[in-house]
mmCIF file of C-alpha atoms and ligand atoms in Angstrom:
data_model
loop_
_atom_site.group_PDB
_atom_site.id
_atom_site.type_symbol
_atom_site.label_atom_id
_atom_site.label_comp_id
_atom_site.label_asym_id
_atom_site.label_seq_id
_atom_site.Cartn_x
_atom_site.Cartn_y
_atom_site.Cartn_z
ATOM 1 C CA UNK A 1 22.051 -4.874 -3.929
ATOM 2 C CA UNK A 2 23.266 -6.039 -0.587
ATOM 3 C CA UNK A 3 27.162 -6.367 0.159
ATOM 4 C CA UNK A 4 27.827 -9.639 2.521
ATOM 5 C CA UNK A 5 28.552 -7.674 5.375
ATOM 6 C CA UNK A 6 24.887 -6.057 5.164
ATOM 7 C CA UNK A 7 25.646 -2.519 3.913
ATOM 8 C CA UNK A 8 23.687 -1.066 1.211
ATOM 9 C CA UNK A 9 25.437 -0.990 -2.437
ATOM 10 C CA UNK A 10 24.798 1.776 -4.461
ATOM 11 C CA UNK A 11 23.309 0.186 -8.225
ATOM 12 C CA UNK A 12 23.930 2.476 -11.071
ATOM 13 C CA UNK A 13 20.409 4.088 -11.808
ATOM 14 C CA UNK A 14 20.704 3.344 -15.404
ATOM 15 C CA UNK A 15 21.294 -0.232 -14.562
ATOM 16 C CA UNK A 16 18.362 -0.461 -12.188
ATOM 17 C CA UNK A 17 16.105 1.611 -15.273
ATOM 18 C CA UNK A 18 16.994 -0.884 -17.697
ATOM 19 C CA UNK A 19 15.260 -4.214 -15.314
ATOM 20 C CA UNK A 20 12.337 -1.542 -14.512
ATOM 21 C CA UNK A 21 11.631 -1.236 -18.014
ATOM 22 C CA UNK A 22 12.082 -4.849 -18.972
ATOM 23 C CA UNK A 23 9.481 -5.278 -16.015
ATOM 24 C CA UNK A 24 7.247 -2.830 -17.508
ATOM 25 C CA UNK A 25 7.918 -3.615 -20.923
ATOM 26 C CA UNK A 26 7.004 -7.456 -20.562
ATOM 27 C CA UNK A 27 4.250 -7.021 -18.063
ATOM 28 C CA UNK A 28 0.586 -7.844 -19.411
ATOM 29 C CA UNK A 29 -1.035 -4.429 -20.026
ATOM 30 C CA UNK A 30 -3.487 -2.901 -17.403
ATOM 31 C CA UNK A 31 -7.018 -3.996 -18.694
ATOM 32 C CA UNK A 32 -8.577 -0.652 -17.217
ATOM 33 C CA UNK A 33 -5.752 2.126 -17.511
ATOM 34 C CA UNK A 34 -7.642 4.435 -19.229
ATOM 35 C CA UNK A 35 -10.471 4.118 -16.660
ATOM 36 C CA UNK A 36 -7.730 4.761 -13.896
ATOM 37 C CA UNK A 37 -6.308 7.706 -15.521
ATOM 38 C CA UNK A 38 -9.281 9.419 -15.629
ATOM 39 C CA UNK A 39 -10.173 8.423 -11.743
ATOM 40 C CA UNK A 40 -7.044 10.172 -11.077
ATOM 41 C CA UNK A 41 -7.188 13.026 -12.975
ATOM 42 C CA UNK A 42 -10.818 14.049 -11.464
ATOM 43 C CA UNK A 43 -9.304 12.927 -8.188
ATOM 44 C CA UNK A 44 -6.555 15.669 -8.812
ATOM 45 C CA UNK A 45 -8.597 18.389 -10.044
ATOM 46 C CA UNK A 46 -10.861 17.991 -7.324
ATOM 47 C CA UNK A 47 -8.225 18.093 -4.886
ATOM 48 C CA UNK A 48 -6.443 20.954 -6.322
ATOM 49 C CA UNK A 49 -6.393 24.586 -5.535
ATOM 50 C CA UNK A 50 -8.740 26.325 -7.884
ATOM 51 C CA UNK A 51 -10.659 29.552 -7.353
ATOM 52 C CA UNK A 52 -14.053 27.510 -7.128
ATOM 53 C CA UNK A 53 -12.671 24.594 -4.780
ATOM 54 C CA UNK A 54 -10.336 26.902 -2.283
ATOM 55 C CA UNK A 55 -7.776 25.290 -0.776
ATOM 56 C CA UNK A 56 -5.580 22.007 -1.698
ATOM 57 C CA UNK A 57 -5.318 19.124 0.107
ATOM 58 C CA UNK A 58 -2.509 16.865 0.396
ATOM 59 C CA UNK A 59 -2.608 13.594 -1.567
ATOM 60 C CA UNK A 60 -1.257 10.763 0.144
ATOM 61 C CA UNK A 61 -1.414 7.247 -2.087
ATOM 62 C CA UNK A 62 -1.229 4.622 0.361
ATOM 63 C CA UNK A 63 -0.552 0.925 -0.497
ATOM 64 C CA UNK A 64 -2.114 -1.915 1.241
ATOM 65 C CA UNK A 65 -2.544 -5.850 1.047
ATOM 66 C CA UNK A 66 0.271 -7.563 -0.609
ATOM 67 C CA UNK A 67 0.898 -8.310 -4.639
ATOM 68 C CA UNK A 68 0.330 -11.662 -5.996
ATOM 69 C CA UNK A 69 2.855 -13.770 -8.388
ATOM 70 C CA UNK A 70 1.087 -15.826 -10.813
ATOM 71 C CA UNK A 71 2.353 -19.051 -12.108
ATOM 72 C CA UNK A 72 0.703 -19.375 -15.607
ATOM 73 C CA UNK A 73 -0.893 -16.598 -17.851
ATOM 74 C CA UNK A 74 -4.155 -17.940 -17.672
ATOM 75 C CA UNK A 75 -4.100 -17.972 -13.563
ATOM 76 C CA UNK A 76 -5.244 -21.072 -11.504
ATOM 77 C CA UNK A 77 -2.041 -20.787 -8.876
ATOM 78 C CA UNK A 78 -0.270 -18.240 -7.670
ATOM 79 C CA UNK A 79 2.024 -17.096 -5.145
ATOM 80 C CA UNK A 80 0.711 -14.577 -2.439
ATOM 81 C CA UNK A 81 1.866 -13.385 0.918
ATOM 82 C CA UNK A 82 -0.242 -12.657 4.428
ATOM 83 C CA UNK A 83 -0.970 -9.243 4.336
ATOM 84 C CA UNK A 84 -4.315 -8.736 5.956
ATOM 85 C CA UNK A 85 -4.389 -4.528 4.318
ATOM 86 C CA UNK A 86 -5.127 -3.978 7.559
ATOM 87 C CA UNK A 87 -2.531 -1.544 8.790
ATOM 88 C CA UNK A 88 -3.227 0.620 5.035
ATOM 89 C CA UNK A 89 -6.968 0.358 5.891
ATOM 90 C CA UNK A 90 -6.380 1.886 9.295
ATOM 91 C CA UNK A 91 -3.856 4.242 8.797
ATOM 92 C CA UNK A 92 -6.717 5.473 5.431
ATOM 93 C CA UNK A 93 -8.963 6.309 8.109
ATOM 94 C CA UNK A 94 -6.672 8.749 9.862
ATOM 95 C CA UNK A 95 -5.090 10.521 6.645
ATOM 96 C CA UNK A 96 -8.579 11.404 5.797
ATOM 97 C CA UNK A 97 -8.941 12.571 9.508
ATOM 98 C CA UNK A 98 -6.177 14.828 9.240
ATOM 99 C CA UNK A 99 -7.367 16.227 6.277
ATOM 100 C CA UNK A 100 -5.330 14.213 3.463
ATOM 101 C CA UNK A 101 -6.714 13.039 0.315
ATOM 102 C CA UNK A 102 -5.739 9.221 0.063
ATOM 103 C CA UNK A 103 -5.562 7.642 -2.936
ATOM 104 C CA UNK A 104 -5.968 3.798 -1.804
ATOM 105 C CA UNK A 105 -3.989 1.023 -3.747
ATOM 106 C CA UNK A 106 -5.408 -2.231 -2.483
ATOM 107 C CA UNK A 107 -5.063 -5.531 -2.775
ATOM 108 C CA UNK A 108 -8.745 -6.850 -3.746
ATOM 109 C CA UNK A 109 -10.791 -8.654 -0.899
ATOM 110 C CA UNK A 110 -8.370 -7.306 1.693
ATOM 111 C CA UNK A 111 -9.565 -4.891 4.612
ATOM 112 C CA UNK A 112 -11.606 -1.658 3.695
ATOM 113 C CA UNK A 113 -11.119 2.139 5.605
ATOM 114 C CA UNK A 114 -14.157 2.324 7.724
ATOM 115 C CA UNK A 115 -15.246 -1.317 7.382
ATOM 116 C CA UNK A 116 -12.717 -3.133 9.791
ATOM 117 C CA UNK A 117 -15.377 -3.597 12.447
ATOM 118 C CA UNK A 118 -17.608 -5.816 10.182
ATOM 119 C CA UNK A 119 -17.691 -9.203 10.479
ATOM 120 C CA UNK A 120 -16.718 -10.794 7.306
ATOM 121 C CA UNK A 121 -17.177 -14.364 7.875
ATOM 122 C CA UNK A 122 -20.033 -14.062 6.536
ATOM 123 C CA UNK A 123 -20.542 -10.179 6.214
ATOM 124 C CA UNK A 124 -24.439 -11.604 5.966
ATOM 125 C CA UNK A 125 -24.308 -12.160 9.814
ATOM 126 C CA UNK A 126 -24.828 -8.110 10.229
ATOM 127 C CA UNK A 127 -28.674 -8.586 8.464
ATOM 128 C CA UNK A 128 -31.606 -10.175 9.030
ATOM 129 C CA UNK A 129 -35.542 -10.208 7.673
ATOM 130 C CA UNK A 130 -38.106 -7.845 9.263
ATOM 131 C CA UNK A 131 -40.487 -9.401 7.004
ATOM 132 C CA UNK A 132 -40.480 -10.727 3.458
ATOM 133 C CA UNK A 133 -39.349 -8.088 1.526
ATOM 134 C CA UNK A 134 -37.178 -5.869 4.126
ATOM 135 C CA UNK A 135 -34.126 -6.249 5.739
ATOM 136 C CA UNK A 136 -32.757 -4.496 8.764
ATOM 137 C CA UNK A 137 -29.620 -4.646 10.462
ATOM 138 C CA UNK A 138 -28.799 -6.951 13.378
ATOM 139 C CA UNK A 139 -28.969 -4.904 17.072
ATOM 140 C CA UNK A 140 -24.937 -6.108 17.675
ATOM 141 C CA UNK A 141 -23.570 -4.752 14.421
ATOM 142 C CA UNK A 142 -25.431 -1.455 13.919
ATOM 143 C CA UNK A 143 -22.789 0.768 15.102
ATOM 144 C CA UNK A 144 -20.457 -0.640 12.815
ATOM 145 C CA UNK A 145 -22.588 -0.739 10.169
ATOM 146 C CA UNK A 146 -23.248 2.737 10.517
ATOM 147 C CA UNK A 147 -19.971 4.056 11.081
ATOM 148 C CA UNK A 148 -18.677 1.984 8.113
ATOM 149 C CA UNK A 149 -21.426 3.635 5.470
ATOM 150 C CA UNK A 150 -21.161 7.155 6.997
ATOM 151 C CA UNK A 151 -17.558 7.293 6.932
ATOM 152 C CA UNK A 152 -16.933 5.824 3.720
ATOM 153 C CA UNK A 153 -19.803 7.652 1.778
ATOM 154 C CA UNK A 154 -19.054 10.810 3.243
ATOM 155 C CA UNK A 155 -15.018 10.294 2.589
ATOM 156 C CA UNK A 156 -15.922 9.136 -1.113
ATOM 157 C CA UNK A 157 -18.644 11.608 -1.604
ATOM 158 C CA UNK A 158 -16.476 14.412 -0.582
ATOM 159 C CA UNK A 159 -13.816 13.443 -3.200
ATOM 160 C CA UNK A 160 -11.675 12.480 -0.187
ATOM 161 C CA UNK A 161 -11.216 9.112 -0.692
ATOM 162 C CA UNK A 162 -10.134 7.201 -4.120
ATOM 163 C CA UNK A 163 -10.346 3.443 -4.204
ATOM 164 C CA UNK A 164 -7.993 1.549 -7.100
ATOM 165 C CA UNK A 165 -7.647 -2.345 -6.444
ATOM 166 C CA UNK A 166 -5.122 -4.434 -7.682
ATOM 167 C CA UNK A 167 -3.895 -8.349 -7.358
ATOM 168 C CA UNK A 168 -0.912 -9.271 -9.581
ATOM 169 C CA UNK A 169 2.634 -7.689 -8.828
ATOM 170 C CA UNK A 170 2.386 -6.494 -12.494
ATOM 171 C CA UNK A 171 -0.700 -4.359 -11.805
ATOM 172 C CA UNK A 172 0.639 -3.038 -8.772
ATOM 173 C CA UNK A 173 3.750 -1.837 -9.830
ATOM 174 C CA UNK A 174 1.922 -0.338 -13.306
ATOM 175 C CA UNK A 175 -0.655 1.626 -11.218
ATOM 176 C CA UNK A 176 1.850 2.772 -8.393
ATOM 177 C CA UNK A 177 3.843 4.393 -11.525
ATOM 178 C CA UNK A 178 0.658 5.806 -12.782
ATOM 179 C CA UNK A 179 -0.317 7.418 -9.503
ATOM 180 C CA UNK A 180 3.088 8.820 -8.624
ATOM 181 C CA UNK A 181 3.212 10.465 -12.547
ATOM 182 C CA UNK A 182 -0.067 12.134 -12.074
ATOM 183 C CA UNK A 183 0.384 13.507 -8.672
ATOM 184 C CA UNK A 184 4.249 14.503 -9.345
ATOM 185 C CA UNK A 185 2.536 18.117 -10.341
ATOM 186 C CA UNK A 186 1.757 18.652 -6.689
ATOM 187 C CA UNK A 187 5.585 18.255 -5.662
ATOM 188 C CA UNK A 188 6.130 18.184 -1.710
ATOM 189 C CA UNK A 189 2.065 18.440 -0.896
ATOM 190 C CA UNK A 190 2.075 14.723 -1.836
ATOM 191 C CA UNK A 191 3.249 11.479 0.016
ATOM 192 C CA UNK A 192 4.070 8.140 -0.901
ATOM 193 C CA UNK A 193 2.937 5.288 2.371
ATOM 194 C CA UNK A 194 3.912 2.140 1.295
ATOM 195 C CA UNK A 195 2.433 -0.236 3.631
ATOM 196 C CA UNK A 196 2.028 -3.110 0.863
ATOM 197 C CA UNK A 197 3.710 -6.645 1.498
ATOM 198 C CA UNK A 198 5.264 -6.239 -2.597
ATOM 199 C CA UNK A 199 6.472 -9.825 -3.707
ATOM 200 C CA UNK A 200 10.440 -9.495 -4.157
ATOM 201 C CA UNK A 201 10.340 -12.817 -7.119
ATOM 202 C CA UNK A 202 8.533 -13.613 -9.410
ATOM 203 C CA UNK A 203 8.206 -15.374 -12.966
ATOM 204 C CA UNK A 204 8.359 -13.301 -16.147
ATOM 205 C CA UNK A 205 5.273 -12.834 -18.794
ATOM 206 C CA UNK A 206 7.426 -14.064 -21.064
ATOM 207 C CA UNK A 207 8.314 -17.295 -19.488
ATOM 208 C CA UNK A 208 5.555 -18.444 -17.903
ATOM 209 C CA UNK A 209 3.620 -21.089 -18.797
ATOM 210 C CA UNK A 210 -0.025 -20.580 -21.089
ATOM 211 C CA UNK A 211 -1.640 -23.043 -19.728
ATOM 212 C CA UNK A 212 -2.591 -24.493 -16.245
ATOM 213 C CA UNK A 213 0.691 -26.467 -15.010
ATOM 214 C CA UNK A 214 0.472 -30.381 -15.184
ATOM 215 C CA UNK A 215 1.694 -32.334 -12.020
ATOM 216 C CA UNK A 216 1.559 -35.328 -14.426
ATOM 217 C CA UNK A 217 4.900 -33.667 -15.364
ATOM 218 C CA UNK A 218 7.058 -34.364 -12.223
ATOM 219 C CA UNK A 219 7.856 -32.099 -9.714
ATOM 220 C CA UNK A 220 8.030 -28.575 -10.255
ATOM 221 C CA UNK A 221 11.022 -26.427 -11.356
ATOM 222 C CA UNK A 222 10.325 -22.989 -11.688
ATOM 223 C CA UNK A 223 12.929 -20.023 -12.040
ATOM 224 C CA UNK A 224 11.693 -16.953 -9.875
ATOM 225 C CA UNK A 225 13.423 -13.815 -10.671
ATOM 226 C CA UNK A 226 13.380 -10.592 -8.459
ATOM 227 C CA UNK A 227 11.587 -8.168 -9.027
ATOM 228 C CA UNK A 228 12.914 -4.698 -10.093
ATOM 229 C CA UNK A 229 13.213 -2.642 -6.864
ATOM 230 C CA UNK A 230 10.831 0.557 -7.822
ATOM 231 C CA UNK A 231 11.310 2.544 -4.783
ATOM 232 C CA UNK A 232 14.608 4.505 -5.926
ATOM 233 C CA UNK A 233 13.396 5.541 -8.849
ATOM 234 C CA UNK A 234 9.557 6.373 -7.432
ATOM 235 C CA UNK A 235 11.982 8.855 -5.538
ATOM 236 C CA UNK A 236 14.130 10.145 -7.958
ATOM 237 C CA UNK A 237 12.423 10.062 -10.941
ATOM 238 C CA UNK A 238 8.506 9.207 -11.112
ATOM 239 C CA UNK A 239 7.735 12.052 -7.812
ATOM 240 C CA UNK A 240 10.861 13.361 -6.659
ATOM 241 C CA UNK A 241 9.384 16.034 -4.470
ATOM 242 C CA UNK A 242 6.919 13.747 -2.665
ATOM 243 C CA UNK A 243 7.141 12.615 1.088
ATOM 244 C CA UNK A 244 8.194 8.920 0.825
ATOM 245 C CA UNK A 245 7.667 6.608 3.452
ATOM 246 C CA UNK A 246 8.544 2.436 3.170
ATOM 247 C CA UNK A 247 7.885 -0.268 5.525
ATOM 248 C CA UNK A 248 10.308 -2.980 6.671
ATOM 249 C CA UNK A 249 8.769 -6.005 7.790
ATOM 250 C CA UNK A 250 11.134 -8.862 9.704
ATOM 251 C CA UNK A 251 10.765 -12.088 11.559
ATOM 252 C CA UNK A 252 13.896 -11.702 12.823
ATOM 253 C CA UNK A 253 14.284 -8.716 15.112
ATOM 254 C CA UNK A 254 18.199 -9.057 15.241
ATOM 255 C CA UNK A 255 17.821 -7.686 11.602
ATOM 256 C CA UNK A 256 14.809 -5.358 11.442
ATOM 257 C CA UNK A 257 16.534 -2.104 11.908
ATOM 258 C CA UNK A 258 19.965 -2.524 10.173
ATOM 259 C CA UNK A 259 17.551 -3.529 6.990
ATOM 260 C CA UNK A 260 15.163 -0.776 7.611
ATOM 261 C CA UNK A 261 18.414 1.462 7.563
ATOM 262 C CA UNK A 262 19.532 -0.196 4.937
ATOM 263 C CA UNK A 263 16.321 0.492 3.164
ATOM 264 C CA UNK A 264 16.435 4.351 3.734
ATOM 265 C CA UNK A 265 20.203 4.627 2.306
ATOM 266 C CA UNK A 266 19.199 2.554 -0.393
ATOM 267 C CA UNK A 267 16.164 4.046 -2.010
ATOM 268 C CA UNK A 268 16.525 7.664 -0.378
ATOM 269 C CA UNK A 269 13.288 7.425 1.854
ATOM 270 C CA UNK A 270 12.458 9.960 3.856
ATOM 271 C CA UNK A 271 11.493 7.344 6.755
ATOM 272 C CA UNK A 272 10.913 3.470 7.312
ATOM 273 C CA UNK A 273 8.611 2.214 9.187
ATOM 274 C CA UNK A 274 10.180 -0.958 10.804
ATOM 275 C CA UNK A 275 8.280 -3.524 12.145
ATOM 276 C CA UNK A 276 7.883 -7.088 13.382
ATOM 277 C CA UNK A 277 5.030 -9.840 11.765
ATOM 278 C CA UNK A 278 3.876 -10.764 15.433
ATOM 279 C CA UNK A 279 3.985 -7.236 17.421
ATOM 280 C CA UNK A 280 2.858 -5.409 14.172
ATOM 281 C CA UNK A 281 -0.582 -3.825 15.287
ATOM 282 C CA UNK A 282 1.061 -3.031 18.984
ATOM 283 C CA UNK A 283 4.133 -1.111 17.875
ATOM 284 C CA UNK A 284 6.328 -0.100 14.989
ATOM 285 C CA UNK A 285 10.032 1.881 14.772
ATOM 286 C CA UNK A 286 9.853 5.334 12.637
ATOM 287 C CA UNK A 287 13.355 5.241 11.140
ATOM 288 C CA UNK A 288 14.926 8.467 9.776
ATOM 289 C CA UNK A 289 18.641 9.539 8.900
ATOM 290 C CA UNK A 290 18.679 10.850 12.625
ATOM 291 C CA UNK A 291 16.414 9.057 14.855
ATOM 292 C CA UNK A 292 14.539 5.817 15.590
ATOM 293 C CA UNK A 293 10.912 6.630 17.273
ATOM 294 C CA UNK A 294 8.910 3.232 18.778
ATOM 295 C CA UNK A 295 5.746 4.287 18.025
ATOM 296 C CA UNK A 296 3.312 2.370 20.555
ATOM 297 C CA UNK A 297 -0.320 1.220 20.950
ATOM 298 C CA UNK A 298 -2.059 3.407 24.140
ATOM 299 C CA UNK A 299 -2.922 0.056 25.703
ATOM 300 C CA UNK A 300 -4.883 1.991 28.531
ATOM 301 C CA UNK A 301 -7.386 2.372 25.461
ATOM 302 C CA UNK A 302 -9.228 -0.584 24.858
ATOM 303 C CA UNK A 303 -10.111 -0.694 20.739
ATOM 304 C CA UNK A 304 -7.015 1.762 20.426
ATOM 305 C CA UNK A 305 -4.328 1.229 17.357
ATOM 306 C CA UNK A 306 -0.932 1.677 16.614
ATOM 307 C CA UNK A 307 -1.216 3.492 13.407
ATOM 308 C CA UNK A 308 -3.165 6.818 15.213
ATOM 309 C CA UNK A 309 0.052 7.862 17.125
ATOM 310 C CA UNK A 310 2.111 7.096 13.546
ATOM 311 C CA UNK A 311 0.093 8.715 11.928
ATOM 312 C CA UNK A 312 0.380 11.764 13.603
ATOM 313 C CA UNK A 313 4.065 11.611 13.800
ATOM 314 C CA UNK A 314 4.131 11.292 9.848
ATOM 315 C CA UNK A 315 1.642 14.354 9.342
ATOM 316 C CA UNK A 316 4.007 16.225 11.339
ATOM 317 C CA UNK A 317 7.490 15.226 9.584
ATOM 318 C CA UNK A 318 4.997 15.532 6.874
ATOM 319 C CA UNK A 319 4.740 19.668 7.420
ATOM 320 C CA UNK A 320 8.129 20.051 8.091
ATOM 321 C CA UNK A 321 9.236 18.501 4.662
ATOM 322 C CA UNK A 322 6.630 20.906 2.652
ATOM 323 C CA UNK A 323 8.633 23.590 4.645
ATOM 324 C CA UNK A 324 12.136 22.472 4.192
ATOM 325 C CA UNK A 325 14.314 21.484 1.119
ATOM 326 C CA UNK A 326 12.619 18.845 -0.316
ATOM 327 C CA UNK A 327 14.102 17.321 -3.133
HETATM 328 O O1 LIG B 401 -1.475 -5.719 6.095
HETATM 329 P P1 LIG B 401 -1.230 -6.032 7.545
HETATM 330 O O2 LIG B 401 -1.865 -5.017 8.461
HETATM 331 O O3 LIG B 401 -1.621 -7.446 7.883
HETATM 332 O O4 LIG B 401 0.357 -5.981 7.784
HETATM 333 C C1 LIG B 401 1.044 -4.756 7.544
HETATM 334 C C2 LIG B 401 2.442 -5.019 6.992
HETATM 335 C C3 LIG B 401 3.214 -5.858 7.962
HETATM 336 C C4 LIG B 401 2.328 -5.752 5.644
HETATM 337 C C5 LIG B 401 3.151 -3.639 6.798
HETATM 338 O O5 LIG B 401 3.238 -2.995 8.027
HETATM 339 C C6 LIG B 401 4.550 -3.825 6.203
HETATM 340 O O6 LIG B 401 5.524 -3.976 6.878
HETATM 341 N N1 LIG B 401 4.645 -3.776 4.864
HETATM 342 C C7 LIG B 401 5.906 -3.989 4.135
HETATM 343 C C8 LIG B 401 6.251 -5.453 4.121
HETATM 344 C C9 LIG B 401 7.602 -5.710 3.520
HETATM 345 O O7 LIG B 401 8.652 -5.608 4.181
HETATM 346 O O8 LIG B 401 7.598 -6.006 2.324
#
């Protein structure tokens, strides 16, 4: 909750549990939850200190592309936002780089790690006949082509790299639960990176309609309600040793900080990534309780992007959490 002067309101826990598990409780069910829970678990184990595997790694689940709110139960229209899952594809690629095991919430058809360079209008463009029954790839994509199937097989091969999609707000906010439960056993070796645009309405199960909606019935009046925020009770109760970082996307920079601030008080993050919907892949703010770092594109590198410098910030404050009191 937001006082009208803009300073964050604390909201009784209990109060903010009961609309999480009205969400929960009225959301349709997963249709593969049992297939996801035993992704994770193998995705755990095999990430895990044991005598045959040596070291752990860290697990970082990082959310990309943004939710979508449905309109009926039987979906022909929804509501959906712009989120390209570019920034989570990119910032996937780096994790894994610094020697993180990412556990990759998507939105589906949105940007893959590895696979930004292809073309995907149409990805069909990067092929072409050598003679009737073999294909090669095209001279001006091979590079990409190559660097998107070596470093995705290797990353998924290596049990580096775990791929769960998602579309509807309601199977976002049921797997990002999931993931945080099963990885809670790793305490401060795990971190949350939030990058997904999550829809703040939307209609209830329970009220929507069955059926496609009728414009022979007049205009449209529909009651969106907002959706539980999850974040302060990801922290507290779901993985309350993980690193925990949000993002804070504005139009308006006049705003951007004092809501990524508010953001931080609010839900107890760690940090906030602030940023800005038109300067988004050329800079972002790292906000914590003591400083606020722009983190910058090296524009004397052509091809370069904003979220290798972030990355490497986050790694670090990373480190320094596992050290310090982390709760
Ligand atoms: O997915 P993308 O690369 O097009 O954009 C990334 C982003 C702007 C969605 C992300 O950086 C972000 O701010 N996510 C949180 C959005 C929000 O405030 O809900």
């Amino acid at each position: 909750m937001e006082s009208t002067n803009g300073t964050a309101i604390e909201v009784p826990l209990g109060q903010v549990n009961a609309e999480i598990e009205s969400f929960f409780e009225s959301a349709p069910p997963l249709k593969d939850s049992a297939d996801i829970s035993k992704k994770l678990k193998e995705f755990i184990e095999l990430n895990s200190a044991t005598p045959g595997n040596g070291s752990a790694r860290r697990v970082v689940c990082v959310s990309s592309g943004g939710t979508t709110v449905p309109l009926e139960q039987r979906c022909v229209r929804y509501i959906d936002n712009f989120s390209s899952g570019h920034r989570g594809a990119t910032s996937t690629e780096y994790f894994i780089n610094a020697g993180y095991a990412v556990i990759y919430l998507y939105r589906r058809g949105t940007f893959q790690p590895y696979c930004r360079s292809l073309p995907d209008d149409p990805l069909l463009e990067c092929f072409e006949f050598i003679d009737e029954s073999d294909i090669q790839v095209r001279q001006p994509y091979s590079e990409a082509v190559k660097r998107a199937i070596n470093g995705h097989h290797t990353a998924v091969a290596a049990g580096h790299l775990l791929k769960l999609p998602f579309t509807t707000i309601f199977e976002y906010l049921q797997m990002l639960q999931m993931i945080a439960i099963s990885i809670r056993n790793l305490g401060p070796h795990t971190m949350f990176y939030l990058a997904a645009a999550v829809s703040d309405f939307y209609v209830p199960w329970k009220d929507m309609a069955e059926h496609k909606i009728q414009s022979a019935s007049g205009p449209l009046d529909m009651r969106l309600v907002q959706v539980p925020k999850m974040l302060s009770v990801l922290r507290k109760e779901w993985a309350p040793m993980a690193f925990c970082i949000s993002f804070k996307l504005e139009t308006d920079s006049e705003i951007l900080l004092q809501k990524a601030d508010m953001a931080l008080k609010k839900y107890k993050m760690h940090v906030v990534v602030a940023n800005e919907l038109l300067t988004r892949k050329e800079e972002v703010i790292v906000v914590t309780s003591d400083e606020k770092i722009h983190v910058c594109r090296d524009k004397t590198r052509p091809g370069s992007d904003v979220e290798k410098p972030l990355i490497e910030l986050l790694v670090e404050r990373h480190s320094a959490h596992i050290k310090g009191p982390h709760a």
